[in-house]
Amino acid sequence: MPIESNFPNINLQVVDLFNFLFNRKDRKFSDDQVIFQSGDNLSRQYTYKQLKQSATDFGKGLRSNFDLKKGDVVGVYAPNDVDTPGVVLGALWTGAIVSPANPGYTQAELVYQLKDSGAKVLVTHLSVLDVAKKAAREVGIDEKRIILLGEEKDPSNKTKHWSSIRVLSGTDRYRIPRINPKEDLAFLVYSSGTTGRPKGVRLTHHNMTANIQQIIGAEAWLTHDGSVSCPGIPDAPKGKGDKILACLPFFHIYGLNVLVLNPIYTGVQTLVLQRFDLEKWCQLVQDFQITYSYIVPPIVLLLCKHPIVEKYDLSSLRMTNSGAAPLTKDLVESLFKRKGVRVKQGYGLSETSPTIFIQRWQDWESAVGTTGWMVPNLLAKFCAVPNEGEEHDGTKELPRGEVGELYVKGPNVFTGYHNNPTATAECLEDGWFRTGDVGFLDKAGNLTITDRVKELIKYKGFQVPPAELEGYLANHELIDDVCVVGVDSQELGTEVPRAYIVRKGGLKAVKDSDAKEIIQWLNGKVANHKKLRGGVKFIDAVPKSVSGKILRRILKEQAKKEFREEEDAKLNKARPKL
């Protein structure tokens, strides 16, 4: 039997995102509420009213300048900025689909996403304009269809700023198109797969609005005015309410939902950092009395161990939420002991918009190691994990409490992968999404993730597909065969990619310089998060099944032992001799 959430189901609104956020009748905060403020330049901010007007004007500008129509794709290739919400909502106003891309992408990686998504307009930032122009040229996007967001404009005046697109839109003849929330796409986000290139995840307007409502249904403690109290947790300042510090990337579904869309709905003021900087983060928490921040395990590790944290008062933080990878009990306890900062956990995937499990605030200490309860209006089941090389079977359902592969079904589950029916069929059947993660529910309803059927590596929350790296490495002149696995780095507090390589000529041909040369070669071809931080190891042969599939788990176990020994040796070497 499918498992239901411990939270009561809610009556979900079915409406497009723009109207859901800007034309609601139950809004409890004023037009003048500041929603977004730049943590890098405090003079840059948007009230709710300004944001709605900016988005509407930009949407009309896109329509009048570029004849953008419902269903067209707008690419966004930029670091975090307070302009991003207006740009995203403006594109949605036209009925367009927004496809955010990692600003760390190389030209080739951006070209792939622009081409696969069919983007007709590209919004970017001055810091990555050169790469954006080259990629756009390669896929046939006219340079006139590249738009800048952010504080800085193009010194050459060749690329229009989004503010000028808004000014040119002075017309009333354009109207927001009719949207079918359950059918029409709002976002096309790219999630790295285990079989090669990233896949476009098709998320409808209802997927996103449903997940916003599910998150609020599971934790209603963040408010614009401090009017709600959570048992055992300090209250937000009455009248002033909560303040969120946004340091996670907006191009990622996690940041896109909880840091771009959610604050517009709740009215909670959000300070935006272009990129995470530990001291800047601590300074803003202290100076602006930040009450909440979404973080990832490497940030938790820094807060626990970095000496600079001692300089700052972080006591205003009521709670933090960590996603992307599990936290240990030691880390959670260490952070609270050191700075009095509470951290809870959640779990989600791009394909689920993303949040499907949330740890309750009051359980942050008692349910450490779990990702909490399933969000409202969602069903789950656990199925027998297939042996390596076997096909998965979603009909072999296990009793509650047993370890199995997690499947979920609900209004936030995506509609499929873009232009990839084969990949869609492998993980989506009758509305049930196969997550690829293995775990169990305890008696209280908390989910514990124990393993990953999928082969994805997660570096600081960013997905690294082994097959993509293997594809590059296989083309290197020194390499006959290769397998990439993830290893947990104690030093970095995250999973890192490690390559097992069969060298041309065998082990006897390996030179001391080979590993370094291969790593440097690959570094020039991939984004920063895909680099081989776990190193290179040369082997006789890559273990494979009779059918030729890589038996990745064998090397993963070997890598786990080897890498731990390597890190321990490195640590011992660094210790001063007594």
PDB file of N, CA and C in Angstrom, residues 86-131:
ATOM      1  N   GLY A  86      12.745  39.095 -11.183  1.00  0.00           N
ATOM      2  CA  GLY A  86      11.991  39.882 -12.155  1.00  0.00           C
ATOM      3  C   GLY A  86      12.139  39.347 -13.563  1.00  0.00           C
ATOM      4  N   VAL A  87      13.347  38.923 -13.909  1.00  0.00           N
ATOM      5  CA  VAL A  87      13.602  38.349 -15.228  1.00  0.00           C
ATOM      6  C   VAL A  87      12.818  37.048 -15.406  1.00  0.00           C
ATOM      7  N   VAL A  88      12.888  36.178 -14.405  1.00  0.00           N
ATOM      8  CA  VAL A  88      12.196  34.886 -14.472  1.00  0.00           C
ATOM      9  C   VAL A  88      10.688  35.077 -14.578  1.00  0.00           C
ATOM     10  N   LEU A  89      10.125  35.920 -13.707  1.00  0.00           N
ATOM     11  CA  LEU A  89       8.674  36.117 -13.721  1.00  0.00           C
ATOM     12  C   LEU A  89       8.229  36.873 -14.963  1.00  0.00           C
ATOM     13  N   GLY A  90       9.091  37.747 -15.478  1.00  0.00           N
ATOM     14  CA  GLY A  90       8.767  38.442 -16.722  1.00  0.00           C
ATOM     15  C   GLY A  90       8.666  37.480 -17.888  1.00  0.00           C
ATOM     16  N   ALA A  91       9.594  36.537 -17.949  1.00  0.00           N
ATOM     17  CA  ALA A  91       9.539  35.520 -19.006  1.00  0.00           C
ATOM     18  C   ALA A  91       8.285  34.664 -18.859  1.00  0.00           C
ATOM     19  N   LEU A  92       7.943  34.305 -17.616  1.00  0.00           N
ATOM     20  CA  LEU A  92       6.740  33.504 -17.383  1.00  0.00           C
ATOM     21  C   LEU A  92       5.478  34.284 -17.750  1.00  0.00           C
ATOM     22  N   TRP A  93       5.515  35.603 -17.585  1.00  0.00           N
ATOM     23  CA  TRP A  93       4.363  36.447 -17.951  1.00  0.00           C
ATOM     24  C   TRP A  93       4.013  36.261 -19.426  1.00  0.00           C
ATOM     25  N   THR A  94       5.019  36.062 -20.264  1.00  0.00           N
ATOM     26  CA  THR A  94       4.781  35.904 -21.703  1.00  0.00           C
ATOM     27  C   THR A  94       4.284  34.509 -22.065  1.00  0.00           C
ATOM     28  N   GLY A  95       4.332  33.589 -21.081  1.00  0.00           N
ATOM     29  CA  GLY A  95       4.004  32.197 -21.373  1.00  0.00           C
ATOM     30  C   GLY A  95       5.220  31.398 -21.788  1.00  0.00           C
ATOM     31  N   ALA A  96       6.392  32.034 -21.709  1.00  0.00           N
ATOM     32  CA  ALA A  96       7.632  31.347 -22.075  1.00  0.00           C
ATOM     33  C   ALA A  96       8.039  30.351 -20.999  1.00  0.00           C
ATOM     34  N   ILE A  97       8.975  29.496 -21.353  1.00  0.00           N
ATOM     35  CA  ILE A  97       9.557  28.508 -20.440  1.00  0.00           C
ATOM     36  C   ILE A  97      10.959  28.985 -20.085  1.00  0.00           C
ATOM     37  N   VAL A  98      11.294  28.993 -18.807  1.00  0.00           N
ATOM     38  CA  VAL A  98      12.609  29.452 -18.358  1.00  0.00           C
ATOM     39  C   VAL A  98      13.535  28.254 -18.180  1.00  0.00           C
ATOM     40  N   SER A  99      14.725  28.358 -18.762  1.00  0.00           N
ATOM     41  CA  SER A  99      15.720  27.285 -18.644  1.00  0.00           C
ATOM     42  C   SER A  99      17.003  27.856 -18.046  1.00  0.00           C
ATOM     43  N   PRO A 100      17.176  27.745 -16.715  1.00  0.00           N
ATOM     44  CA  PRO A 100      18.374  28.300 -16.069  1.00  0.00           C
ATOM     45  C   PRO A 100      19.589  27.408 -16.277  1.00  0.00           C
ATOM     46  N   ALA A 101      20.753  28.043 -16.474  1.00  0.00           N
ATOM     47  CA  ALA A 101      21.999  27.299 -16.699  1.00  0.00           C
ATOM     48  C   ALA A 101      23.058  27.745 -15.704  1.00  0.00           C
ATOM     49  N   ASN A 102      23.897  26.819 -15.324  1.00  0.00           N
ATOM     50  CA  ASN A 102      24.986  27.073 -14.386  1.00  0.00           C
ATOM     51  C   ASN A 102      25.970  28.090 -14.975  1.00  0.00           C
ATOM     52  N   PRO A 103      26.195  29.237 -14.302  1.00  0.00           N
ATOM     53  CA  PRO A 103      27.133  30.235 -14.834  1.00  0.00           C
ATOM     54  C   PRO A 103      28.577  29.756 -14.853  1.00  0.00           C
ATOM     55  N   GLY A 104      28.834  28.607 -14.251  1.00  0.00           N
ATOM     56  CA  GLY A 104      30.165  28.016 -14.302  1.00  0.00           C
ATOM     57  C   GLY A 104      30.374  27.129 -15.515  1.00  0.00           C
ATOM     58  N   TYR A 105      29.340  26.969 -16.328  1.00  0.00           N
ATOM     59  CA  TYR A 105      29.448  26.126 -17.513  1.00  0.00           C
ATOM     60  C   TYR A 105      30.490  26.660 -18.498  1.00  0.00           C
ATOM     61  N   THR A 106      31.166  25.738 -19.136  1.00  0.00           N
ATOM     62  CA  THR A 106      32.039  26.091 -20.246  1.00  0.00           C
ATOM     63  C   THR A 106      31.169  26.395 -21.463  1.00  0.00           C
ATOM     64  N   GLN A 107      31.796  26.910 -22.497  1.00  0.00           N
ATOM     65  CA  GLN A 107      31.064  27.208 -23.725  1.00  0.00           C
ATOM     66  C   GLN A 107      30.366  25.962 -24.264  1.00  0.00           C
ATOM     67  N   ALA A 108      31.077  24.840 -24.285  1.00  0.00           N
ATOM     68  CA  ALA A 108      30.507  23.605 -24.834  1.00  0.00           C
ATOM     69  C   ALA A 108      29.303  23.138 -24.021  1.00  0.00           C
ATOM     70  N   GLU A 109      29.385  23.252 -22.712  1.00  0.00           N
ATOM     71  CA  GLU A 109      28.283  22.823 -21.850  1.00  0.00           C
ATOM     72  C   GLU A 109      27.063  23.718 -22.036  1.00  0.00           C
ATOM     73  N   LEU A 110      27.298  25.028 -22.175  1.00  0.00           N
ATOM     74  CA  LEU A 110      26.186  25.949 -22.407  1.00  0.00           C
ATOM     75  C   LEU A 110      25.579  25.723 -23.784  1.00  0.00           C
ATOM     76  N   VAL A 111      26.419  25.488 -24.766  1.00  0.00           N
ATOM     77  CA  VAL A 111      25.931  25.209 -26.119  1.00  0.00           C
ATOM     78  C   VAL A 111      24.974  24.022 -26.104  1.00  0.00           C
ATOM     79  N   TYR A 112      25.350  22.966 -25.395  1.00  0.00           N
ATOM     80  CA  TYR A 112      24.493  21.781 -25.342  1.00  0.00           C
ATOM     81  C   TYR A 112      23.109  22.135 -24.795  1.00  0.00           C
ATOM     82  N   GLN A 113      23.059  22.881 -23.676  1.00  0.00           N
ATOM     83  CA  GLN A 113      21.763  23.195 -23.072  1.00  0.00           C
ATOM     84  C   GLN A 113      20.939  24.123 -23.960  1.00  0.00           C
ATOM     85  N   LEU A 114      21.570  25.135 -24.543  1.00  0.00           N
ATOM     86  CA  LEU A 114      20.837  26.056 -25.418  1.00  0.00           C
ATOM     87  C   LEU A 114      20.264  25.321 -26.622  1.00  0.00           C
ATOM     88  N   LYS A 115      21.054  24.425 -27.174  1.00  0.00           N
ATOM     89  CA  LYS A 115      20.620  23.680 -28.356  1.00  0.00           C
ATOM     90  C   LYS A 115      19.511  22.691 -27.998  1.00  0.00           C
ATOM     91  N   ASP A 116      19.695  21.961 -26.909  1.00  0.00           N
ATOM     92  CA  ASP A 116      18.711  20.950 -26.525  1.00  0.00           C
ATOM     93  C   ASP A 116      17.380  21.585 -26.119  1.00  0.00           C
ATOM     94  N   SER A 117      17.448  22.716 -25.430  1.00  0.00           N
ATOM     95  CA  SER A 117      16.219  23.383 -24.968  1.00  0.00           C
ATOM     96  C   SER A 117      15.540  24.166 -26.078  1.00  0.00           C
ATOM     97  N   GLY A 118      16.313  24.548 -27.106  1.00  0.00           N
ATOM     98  CA  GLY A 118      15.758  25.367 -28.181  1.00  0.00           C
ATOM     99  C   GLY A 118      15.559  26.811 -27.773  1.00  0.00           C
ATOM    100  N   ALA A 119      16.417  27.317 -26.897  1.00  0.00           N
ATOM    101  CA  ALA A 119      16.278  28.687 -26.388  1.00  0.00           C
ATOM    102  C   ALA A 119      16.290  29.706 -27.523  1.00  0.00           C
ATOM    103  N   LYS A 120      15.399  30.704 -27.413  1.00  0.00           N
ATOM    104  CA  LYS A 120      15.311  31.759 -28.427  1.00  0.00           C
ATOM    105  C   LYS A 120      15.857  33.092 -27.933  1.00  0.00           C
ATOM    106  N   VAL A 121      15.974  33.223 -26.612  1.00  0.00           N
ATOM    107  CA  VAL A 121      16.532  34.427 -25.990  1.00  0.00           C
ATOM    108  C   VAL A 121      17.450  33.962 -24.873  1.00  0.00           C
ATOM    109  N   LEU A 122      18.548  34.685 -24.650  1.00  0.00           N
ATOM    110  CA  LEU A 122      19.474  34.334 -23.574  1.00  0.00           C
ATOM    111  C   LEU A 122      19.706  35.548 -22.683  1.00  0.00           C
ATOM    112  N   VAL A 123      19.372  35.400 -21.397  1.00  0.00           N
ATOM    113  CA  VAL A 123      19.635  36.451 -20.407  1.00  0.00           C
ATOM    114  C   VAL A 123      20.892  36.055 -19.648  1.00  0.00           C
ATOM    115  N   THR A 124      21.834  36.987 -19.538  1.00  0.00           N
ATOM    116  CA  THR A 124      23.112  36.652 -18.928  1.00  0.00           C
ATOM    117  C   THR A 124      23.620  37.809 -18.076  1.00  0.00           C
ATOM    118  N   HIS A 125      24.854  37.701 -17.626  1.00  0.00           N
ATOM    119  CA  HIS A 125      25.471  38.666 -16.708  1.00  0.00           C
ATOM    120  C   HIS A 125      26.806  39.086 -17.306  1.00  0.00           C
ATOM    121  N   LEU A 126      27.227  40.311 -17.021  1.00  0.00           N
ATOM    122  CA  LEU A 126      28.461  40.820 -17.608  1.00  0.00           C
ATOM    123  C   LEU A 126      29.657  39.911 -17.326  1.00  0.00           C
ATOM    124  N   SER A 127      29.670  39.283 -16.151  1.00  0.00           N
ATOM    125  CA  SER A 127      30.807  38.442 -15.766  1.00  0.00           C
ATOM    126  C   SER A 127      30.965  37.209 -16.645  1.00  0.00           C
ATOM    127  N   VAL A 128      29.893  36.792 -17.324  1.00  0.00           N
ATOM    128  CA  VAL A 128      29.962  35.603 -18.192  1.00  0.00           C
ATOM    129  C   VAL A 128      29.499  35.920 -19.614  1.00  0.00           C
ATOM    130  N   LEU A 129      29.484  37.206 -19.947  1.00  0.00           N
ATOM    131  CA  LEU A 129      28.970  37.630 -21.253  1.00  0.00           C
ATOM    132  C   LEU A 129      29.772  37.043 -22.408  1.00  0.00           C
ATOM    133  N   ASP A 130      31.079  36.963 -22.255  1.00  0.00           N
ATOM    134  CA  ASP A 130      31.921  36.464 -23.342  1.00  0.00           C
ATOM    135  C   ASP A 130      31.560  35.022 -23.706  1.00  0.00           C
ATOM    136  N   VAL A 131      31.422  34.168 -22.686  1.00  0.00           N
ATOM    137  CA  VAL A 131      31.042  32.768 -22.932  1.00  0.00           C
ATOM    138  C   VAL A 131      29.637  32.706 -23.521  1.00  0.00           C
TER     139      VAL A 131
END
